[in-house]
PDB file of C-alpha atoms in Angstrom:
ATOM      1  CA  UNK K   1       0.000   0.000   0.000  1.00 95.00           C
ATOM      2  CA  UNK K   2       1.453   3.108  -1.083  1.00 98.00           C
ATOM      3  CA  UNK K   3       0.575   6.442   0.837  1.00 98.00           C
ATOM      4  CA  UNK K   4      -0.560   9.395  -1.065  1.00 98.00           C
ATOM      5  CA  UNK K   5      -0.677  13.048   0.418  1.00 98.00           C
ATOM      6  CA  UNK K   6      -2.678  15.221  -1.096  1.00 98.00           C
ATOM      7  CA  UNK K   7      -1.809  18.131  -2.391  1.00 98.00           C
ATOM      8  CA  UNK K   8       0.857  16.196  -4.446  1.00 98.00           C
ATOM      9  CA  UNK K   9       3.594  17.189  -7.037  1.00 98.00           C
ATOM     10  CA  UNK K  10       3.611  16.100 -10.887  1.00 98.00           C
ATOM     11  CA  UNK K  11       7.177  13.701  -9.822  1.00 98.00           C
ATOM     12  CA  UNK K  12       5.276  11.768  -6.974  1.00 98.00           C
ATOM     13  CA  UNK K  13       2.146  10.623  -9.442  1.00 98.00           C
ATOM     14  CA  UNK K  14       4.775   9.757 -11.818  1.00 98.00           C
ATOM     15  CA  UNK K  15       6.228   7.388  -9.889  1.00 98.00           C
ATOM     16  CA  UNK K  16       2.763   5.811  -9.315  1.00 98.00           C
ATOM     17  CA  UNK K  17       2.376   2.338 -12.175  1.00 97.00           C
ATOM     18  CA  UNK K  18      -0.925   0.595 -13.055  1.00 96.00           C
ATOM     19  CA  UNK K  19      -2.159  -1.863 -10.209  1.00 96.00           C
ATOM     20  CA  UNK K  20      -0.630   0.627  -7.649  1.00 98.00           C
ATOM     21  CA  UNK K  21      -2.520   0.643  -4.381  1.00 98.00           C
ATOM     22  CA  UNK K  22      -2.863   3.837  -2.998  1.00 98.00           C
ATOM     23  CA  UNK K  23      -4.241   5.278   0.612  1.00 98.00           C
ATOM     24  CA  UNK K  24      -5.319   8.544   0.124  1.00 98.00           C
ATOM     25  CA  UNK K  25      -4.693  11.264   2.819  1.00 98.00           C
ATOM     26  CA  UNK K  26      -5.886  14.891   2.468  1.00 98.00           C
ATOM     27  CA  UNK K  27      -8.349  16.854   0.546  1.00 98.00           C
ATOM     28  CA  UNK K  28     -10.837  15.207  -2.230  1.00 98.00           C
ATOM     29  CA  UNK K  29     -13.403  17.393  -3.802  1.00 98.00           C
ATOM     30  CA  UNK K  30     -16.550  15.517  -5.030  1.00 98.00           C
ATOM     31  CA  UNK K  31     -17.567  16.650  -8.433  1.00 98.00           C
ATOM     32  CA  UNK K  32     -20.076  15.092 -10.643  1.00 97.00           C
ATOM     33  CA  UNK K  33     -22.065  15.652 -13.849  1.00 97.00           C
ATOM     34  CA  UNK K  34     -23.400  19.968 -13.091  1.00 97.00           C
ATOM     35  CA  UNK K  35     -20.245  20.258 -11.545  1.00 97.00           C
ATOM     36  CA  UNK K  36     -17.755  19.202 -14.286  1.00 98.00           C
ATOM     37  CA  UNK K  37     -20.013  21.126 -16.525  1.00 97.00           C
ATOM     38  CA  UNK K  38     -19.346  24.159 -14.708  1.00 97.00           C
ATOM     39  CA  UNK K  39     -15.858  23.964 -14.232  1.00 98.00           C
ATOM     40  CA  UNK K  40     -15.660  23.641 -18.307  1.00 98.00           C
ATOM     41  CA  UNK K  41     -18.407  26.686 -19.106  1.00 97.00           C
ATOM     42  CA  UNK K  42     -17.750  28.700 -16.386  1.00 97.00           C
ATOM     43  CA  UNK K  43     -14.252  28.100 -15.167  1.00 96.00           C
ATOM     44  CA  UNK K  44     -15.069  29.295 -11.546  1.00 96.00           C
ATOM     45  CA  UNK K  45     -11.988  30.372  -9.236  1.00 95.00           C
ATOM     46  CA  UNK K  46     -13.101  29.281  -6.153  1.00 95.00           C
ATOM     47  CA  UNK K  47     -12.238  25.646  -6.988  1.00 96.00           C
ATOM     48  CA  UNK K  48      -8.749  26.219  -8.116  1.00 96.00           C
ATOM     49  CA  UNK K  49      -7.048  26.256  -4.826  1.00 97.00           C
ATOM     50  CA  UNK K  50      -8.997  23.128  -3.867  1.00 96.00           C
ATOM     51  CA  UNK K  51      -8.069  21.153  -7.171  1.00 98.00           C
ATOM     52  CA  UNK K  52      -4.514  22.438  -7.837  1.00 98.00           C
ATOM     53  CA  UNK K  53      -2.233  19.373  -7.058  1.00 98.00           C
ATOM     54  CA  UNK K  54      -5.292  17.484  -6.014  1.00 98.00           C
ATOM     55  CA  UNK K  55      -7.586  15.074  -6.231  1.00 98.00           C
ATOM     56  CA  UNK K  56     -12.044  15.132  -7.954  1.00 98.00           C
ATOM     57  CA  UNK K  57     -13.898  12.033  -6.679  1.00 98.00           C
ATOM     58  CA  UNK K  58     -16.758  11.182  -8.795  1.00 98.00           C
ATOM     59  CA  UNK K  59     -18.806  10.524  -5.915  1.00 97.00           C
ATOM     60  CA  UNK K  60     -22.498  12.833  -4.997  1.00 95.00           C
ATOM     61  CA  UNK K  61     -22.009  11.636  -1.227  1.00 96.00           C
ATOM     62  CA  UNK K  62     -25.795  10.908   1.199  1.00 96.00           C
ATOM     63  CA  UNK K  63     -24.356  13.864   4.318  1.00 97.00           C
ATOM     64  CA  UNK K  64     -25.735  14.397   7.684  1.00 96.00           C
ATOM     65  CA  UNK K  65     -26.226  18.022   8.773  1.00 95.00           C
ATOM     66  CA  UNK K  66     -25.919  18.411  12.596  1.00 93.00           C
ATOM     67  CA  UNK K  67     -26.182  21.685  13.520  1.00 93.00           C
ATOM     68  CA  UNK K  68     -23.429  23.483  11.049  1.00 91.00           C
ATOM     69  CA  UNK K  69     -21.455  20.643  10.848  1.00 95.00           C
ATOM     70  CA  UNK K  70     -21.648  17.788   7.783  1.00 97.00           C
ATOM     71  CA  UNK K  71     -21.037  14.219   8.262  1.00 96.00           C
ATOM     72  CA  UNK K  72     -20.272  11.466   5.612  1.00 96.00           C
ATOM     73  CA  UNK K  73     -23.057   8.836   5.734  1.00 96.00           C
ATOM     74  CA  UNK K  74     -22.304   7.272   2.212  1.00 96.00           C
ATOM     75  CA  UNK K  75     -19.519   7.784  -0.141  1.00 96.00           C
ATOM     76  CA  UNK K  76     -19.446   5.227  -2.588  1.00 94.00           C
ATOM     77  CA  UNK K  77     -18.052   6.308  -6.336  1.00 96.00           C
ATOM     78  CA  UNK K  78     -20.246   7.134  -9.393  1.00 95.00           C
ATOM     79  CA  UNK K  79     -19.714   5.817 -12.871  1.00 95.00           C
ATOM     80  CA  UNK K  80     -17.172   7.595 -14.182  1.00 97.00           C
ATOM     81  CA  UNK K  81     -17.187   7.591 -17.690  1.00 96.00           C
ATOM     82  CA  UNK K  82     -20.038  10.427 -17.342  1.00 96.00           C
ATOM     83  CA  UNK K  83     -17.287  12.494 -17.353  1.00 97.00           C
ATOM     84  CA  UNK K  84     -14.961  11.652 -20.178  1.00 97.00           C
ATOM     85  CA  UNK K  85     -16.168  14.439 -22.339  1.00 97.00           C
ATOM     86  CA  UNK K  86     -15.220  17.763 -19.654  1.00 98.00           C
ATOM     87  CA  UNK K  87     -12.782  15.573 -17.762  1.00 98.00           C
ATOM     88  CA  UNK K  88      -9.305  16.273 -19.395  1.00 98.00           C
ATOM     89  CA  UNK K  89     -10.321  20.049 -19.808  1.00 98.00           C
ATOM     90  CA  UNK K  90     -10.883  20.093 -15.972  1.00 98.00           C
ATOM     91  CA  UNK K  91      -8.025  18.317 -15.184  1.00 98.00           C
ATOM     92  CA  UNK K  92      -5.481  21.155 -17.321  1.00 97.00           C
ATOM     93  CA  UNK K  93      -7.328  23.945 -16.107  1.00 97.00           C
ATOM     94  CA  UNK K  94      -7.339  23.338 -12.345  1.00 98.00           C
ATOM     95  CA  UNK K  95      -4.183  21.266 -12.446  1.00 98.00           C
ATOM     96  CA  UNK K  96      -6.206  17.910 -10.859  1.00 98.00           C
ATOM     97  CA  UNK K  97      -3.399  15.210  -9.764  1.00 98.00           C
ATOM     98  CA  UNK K  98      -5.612  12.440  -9.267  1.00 98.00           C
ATOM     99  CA  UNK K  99     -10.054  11.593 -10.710  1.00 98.00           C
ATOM    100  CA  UNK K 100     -11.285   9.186  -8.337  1.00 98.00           C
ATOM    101  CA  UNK K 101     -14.027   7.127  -9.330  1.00 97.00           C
ATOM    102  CA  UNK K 102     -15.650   3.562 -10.816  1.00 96.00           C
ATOM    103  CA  UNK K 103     -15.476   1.866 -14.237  1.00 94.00           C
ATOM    104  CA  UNK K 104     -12.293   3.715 -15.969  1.00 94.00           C
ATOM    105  CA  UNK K 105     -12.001   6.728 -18.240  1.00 96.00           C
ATOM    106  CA  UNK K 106     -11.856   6.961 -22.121  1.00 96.00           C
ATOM    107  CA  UNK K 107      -9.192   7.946 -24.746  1.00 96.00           C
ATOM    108  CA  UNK K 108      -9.361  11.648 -23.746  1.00 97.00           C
ATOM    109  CA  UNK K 109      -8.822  11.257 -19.986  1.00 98.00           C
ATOM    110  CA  UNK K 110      -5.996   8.927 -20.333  1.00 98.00           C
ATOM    111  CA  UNK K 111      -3.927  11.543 -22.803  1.00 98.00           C
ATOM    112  CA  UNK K 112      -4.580  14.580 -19.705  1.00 98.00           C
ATOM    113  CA  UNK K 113      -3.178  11.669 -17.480  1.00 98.00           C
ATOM    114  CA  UNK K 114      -0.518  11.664 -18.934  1.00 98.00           C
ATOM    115  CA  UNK K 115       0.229  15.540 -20.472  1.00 98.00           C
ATOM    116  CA  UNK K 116      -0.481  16.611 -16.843  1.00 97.00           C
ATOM    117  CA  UNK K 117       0.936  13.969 -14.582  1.00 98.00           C
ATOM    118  CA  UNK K 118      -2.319  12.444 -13.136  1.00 98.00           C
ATOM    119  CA  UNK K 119      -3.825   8.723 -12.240  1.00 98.00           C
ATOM    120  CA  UNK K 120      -7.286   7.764 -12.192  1.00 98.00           C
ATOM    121  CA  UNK K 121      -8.022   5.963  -9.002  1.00 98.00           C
ATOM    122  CA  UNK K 122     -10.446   2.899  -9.383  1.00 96.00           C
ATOM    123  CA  UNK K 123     -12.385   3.202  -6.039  1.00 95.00           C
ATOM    124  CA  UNK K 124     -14.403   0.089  -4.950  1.00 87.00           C
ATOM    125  CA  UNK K 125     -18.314   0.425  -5.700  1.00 83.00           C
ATOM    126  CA  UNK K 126     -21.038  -0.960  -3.366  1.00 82.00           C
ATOM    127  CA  UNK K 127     -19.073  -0.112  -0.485  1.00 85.00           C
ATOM    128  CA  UNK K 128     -20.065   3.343   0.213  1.00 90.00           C
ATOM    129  CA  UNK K 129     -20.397   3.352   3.940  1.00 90.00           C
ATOM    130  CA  UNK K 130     -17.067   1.974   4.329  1.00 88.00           C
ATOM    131  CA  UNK K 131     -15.440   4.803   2.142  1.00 91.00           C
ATOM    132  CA  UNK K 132     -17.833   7.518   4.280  1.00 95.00           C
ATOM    133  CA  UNK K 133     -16.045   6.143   7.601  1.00 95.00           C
ATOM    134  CA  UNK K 134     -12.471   7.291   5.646  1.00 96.00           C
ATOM    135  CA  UNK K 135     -13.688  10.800   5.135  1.00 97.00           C
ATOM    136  CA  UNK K 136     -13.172  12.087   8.914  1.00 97.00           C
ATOM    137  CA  UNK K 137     -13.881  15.516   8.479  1.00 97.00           C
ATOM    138  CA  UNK K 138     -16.338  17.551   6.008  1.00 98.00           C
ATOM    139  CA  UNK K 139     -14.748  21.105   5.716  1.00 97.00           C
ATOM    140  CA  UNK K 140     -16.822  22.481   3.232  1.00 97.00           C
ATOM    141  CA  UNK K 141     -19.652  22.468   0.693  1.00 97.00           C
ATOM    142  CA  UNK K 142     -19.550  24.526  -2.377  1.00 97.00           C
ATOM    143  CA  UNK K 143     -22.953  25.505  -4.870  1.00 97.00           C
ATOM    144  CA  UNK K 144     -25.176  23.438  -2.148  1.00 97.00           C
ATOM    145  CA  UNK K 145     -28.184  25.162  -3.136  1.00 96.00           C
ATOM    146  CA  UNK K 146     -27.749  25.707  -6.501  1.00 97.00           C
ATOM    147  CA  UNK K 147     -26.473  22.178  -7.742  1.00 96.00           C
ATOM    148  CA  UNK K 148     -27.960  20.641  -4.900  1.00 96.00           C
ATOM    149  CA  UNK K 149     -27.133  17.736  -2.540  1.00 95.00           C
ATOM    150  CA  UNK K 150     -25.610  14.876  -4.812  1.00 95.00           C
ATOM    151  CA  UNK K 151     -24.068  17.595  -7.521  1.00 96.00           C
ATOM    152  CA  UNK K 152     -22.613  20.010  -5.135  1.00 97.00           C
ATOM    153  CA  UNK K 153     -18.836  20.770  -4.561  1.00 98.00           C
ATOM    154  CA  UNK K 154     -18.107  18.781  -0.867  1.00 98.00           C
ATOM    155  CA  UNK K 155     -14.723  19.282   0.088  1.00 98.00           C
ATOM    156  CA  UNK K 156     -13.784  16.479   2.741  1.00 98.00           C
ATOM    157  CA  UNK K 157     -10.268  15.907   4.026  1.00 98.00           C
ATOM    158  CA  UNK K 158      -9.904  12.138   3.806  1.00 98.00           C
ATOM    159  CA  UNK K 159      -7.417   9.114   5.973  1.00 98.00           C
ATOM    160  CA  UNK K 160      -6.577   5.871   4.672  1.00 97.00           C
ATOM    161  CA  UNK K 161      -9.272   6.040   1.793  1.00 97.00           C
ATOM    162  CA  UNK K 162      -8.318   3.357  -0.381  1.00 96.00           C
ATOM    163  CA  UNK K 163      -8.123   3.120  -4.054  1.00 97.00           C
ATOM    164  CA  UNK K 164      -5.627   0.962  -7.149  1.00 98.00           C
ATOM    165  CA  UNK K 165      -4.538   2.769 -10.084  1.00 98.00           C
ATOM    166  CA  UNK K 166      -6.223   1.707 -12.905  1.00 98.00           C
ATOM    167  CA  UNK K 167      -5.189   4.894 -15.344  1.00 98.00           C
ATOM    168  CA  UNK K 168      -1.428   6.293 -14.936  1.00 98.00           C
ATOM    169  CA  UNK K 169       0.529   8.879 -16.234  1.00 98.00           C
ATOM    170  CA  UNK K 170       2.179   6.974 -18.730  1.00 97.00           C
ATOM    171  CA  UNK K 171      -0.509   6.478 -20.507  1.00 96.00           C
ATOM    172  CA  UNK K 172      -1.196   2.892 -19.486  1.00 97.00           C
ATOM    173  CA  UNK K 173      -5.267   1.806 -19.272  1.00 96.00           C
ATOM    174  CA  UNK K 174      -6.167  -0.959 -17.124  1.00 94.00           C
ATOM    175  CA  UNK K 175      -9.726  -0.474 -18.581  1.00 88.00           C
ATOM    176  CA  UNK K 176      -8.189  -0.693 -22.309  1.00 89.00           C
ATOM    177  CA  UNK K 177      -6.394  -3.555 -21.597  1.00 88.00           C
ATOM    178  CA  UNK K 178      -9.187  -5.812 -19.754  1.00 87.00           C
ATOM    179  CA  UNK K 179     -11.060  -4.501 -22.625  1.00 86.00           C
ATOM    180  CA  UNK K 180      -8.733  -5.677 -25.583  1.00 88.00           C
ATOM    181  CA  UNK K 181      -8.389  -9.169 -23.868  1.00 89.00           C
ATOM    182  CA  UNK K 182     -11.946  -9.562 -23.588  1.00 89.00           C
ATOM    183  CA  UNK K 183     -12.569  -8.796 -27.310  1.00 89.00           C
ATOM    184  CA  UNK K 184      -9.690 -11.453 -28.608  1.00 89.00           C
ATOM    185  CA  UNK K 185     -11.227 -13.977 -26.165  1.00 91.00           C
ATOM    186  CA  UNK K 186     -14.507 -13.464 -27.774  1.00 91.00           C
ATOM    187  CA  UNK K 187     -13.236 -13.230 -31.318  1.00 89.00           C
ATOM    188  CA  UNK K 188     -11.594 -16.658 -30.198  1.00 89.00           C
ATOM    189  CA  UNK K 189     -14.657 -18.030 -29.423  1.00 91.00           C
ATOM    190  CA  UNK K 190     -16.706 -16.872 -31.999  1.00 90.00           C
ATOM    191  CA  UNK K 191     -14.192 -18.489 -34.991  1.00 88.00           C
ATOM    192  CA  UNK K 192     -13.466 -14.811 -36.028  1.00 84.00           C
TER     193      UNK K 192
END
């Protein structure tokens, strides 16, 4: 298991190879569909400190409000591949080290990875209270009312939140490679 701080530097996700695992410690911003479609129309500047050397989870978290404070109940990560058409715009404007999520990127996503210095982190799916205990503190929530609950920007500083590289920065694709096997095996099968 390899530890991750976040913010990190271009040379330390460089280092980081397919079928790394990684434990996450710092900041994650959740960002989803309204959200990456802001960040590409309307390139606002109150993200940029949050995403510069850091990390987008595709995630629209279930939160607890207790008085003024916010408390992960559920944290599990969305399909990713949503994204693939703002994602490597995002990820050279705001200078995003590492997209969290489920299910892989596309061709576009994989070429930022790797112009910017960047993984994408396959996080496990269906076990979203699990991930929620890993996010220990919510420090803020961004466009609550006007993307509401599941789109909104919630900045959470996570420990020990657990994820493999399935995308690196040298352009390597889990995702294209499972997906390449599977097609050969199939062609195989079918006499083709």
């Amino acid at each position: 298991m390899i530890r991750l701080n976040l913010p990190t530097s271009e040379s330390e996700i460089r280092k980081l190879k397919l079928g790394d695992e990684i434990s996450l410690y710092g900041v994650i911003v959740t960002a989803r569909d309204a959200a990456h479609k802001l960040m590409v129309e309307k390139k606002p500047d109150f993200v940029r400190p949050l995403l510069k050397n850091g990390a987008i989870y595709h995630c629209g978290p279930v939160m607890r409000q207790e008085g003024d404070r916010w408390t992960a109940v559920a944290a599990g990560p969305t399909t990713s591949i949503r994204e693939e058409p703002y994602e490597a715009e995002v990820m050279e404007t705001y200078g995003v080290r590492v997209i969290i999520g489920k299910g892989g990127m596309g061709p576009k996503t994989l070429a930022a990875c790797q112009k910017v210095g960047a993984i994408y982190l396959h996080a496990v799916g269906g076990a979203a209270v699990l991930q929620a205990d890993n996010i220990v503190e919510v420090q803020d929530v961004l466009m609550l009312k006007e993307l509401g609950a599941p789109e909104a920007f919630w900045v959470c500083r996570v420990e020990g939140f657990k994820g493999v590289v399935t995308m690196d920065a040298a352009g390597q694709s889990l995702h294209a490679r499972v997906l390449e096997q599977t097609k050969k095996q199939r062609d195989a099968l079918l006499g083709l």
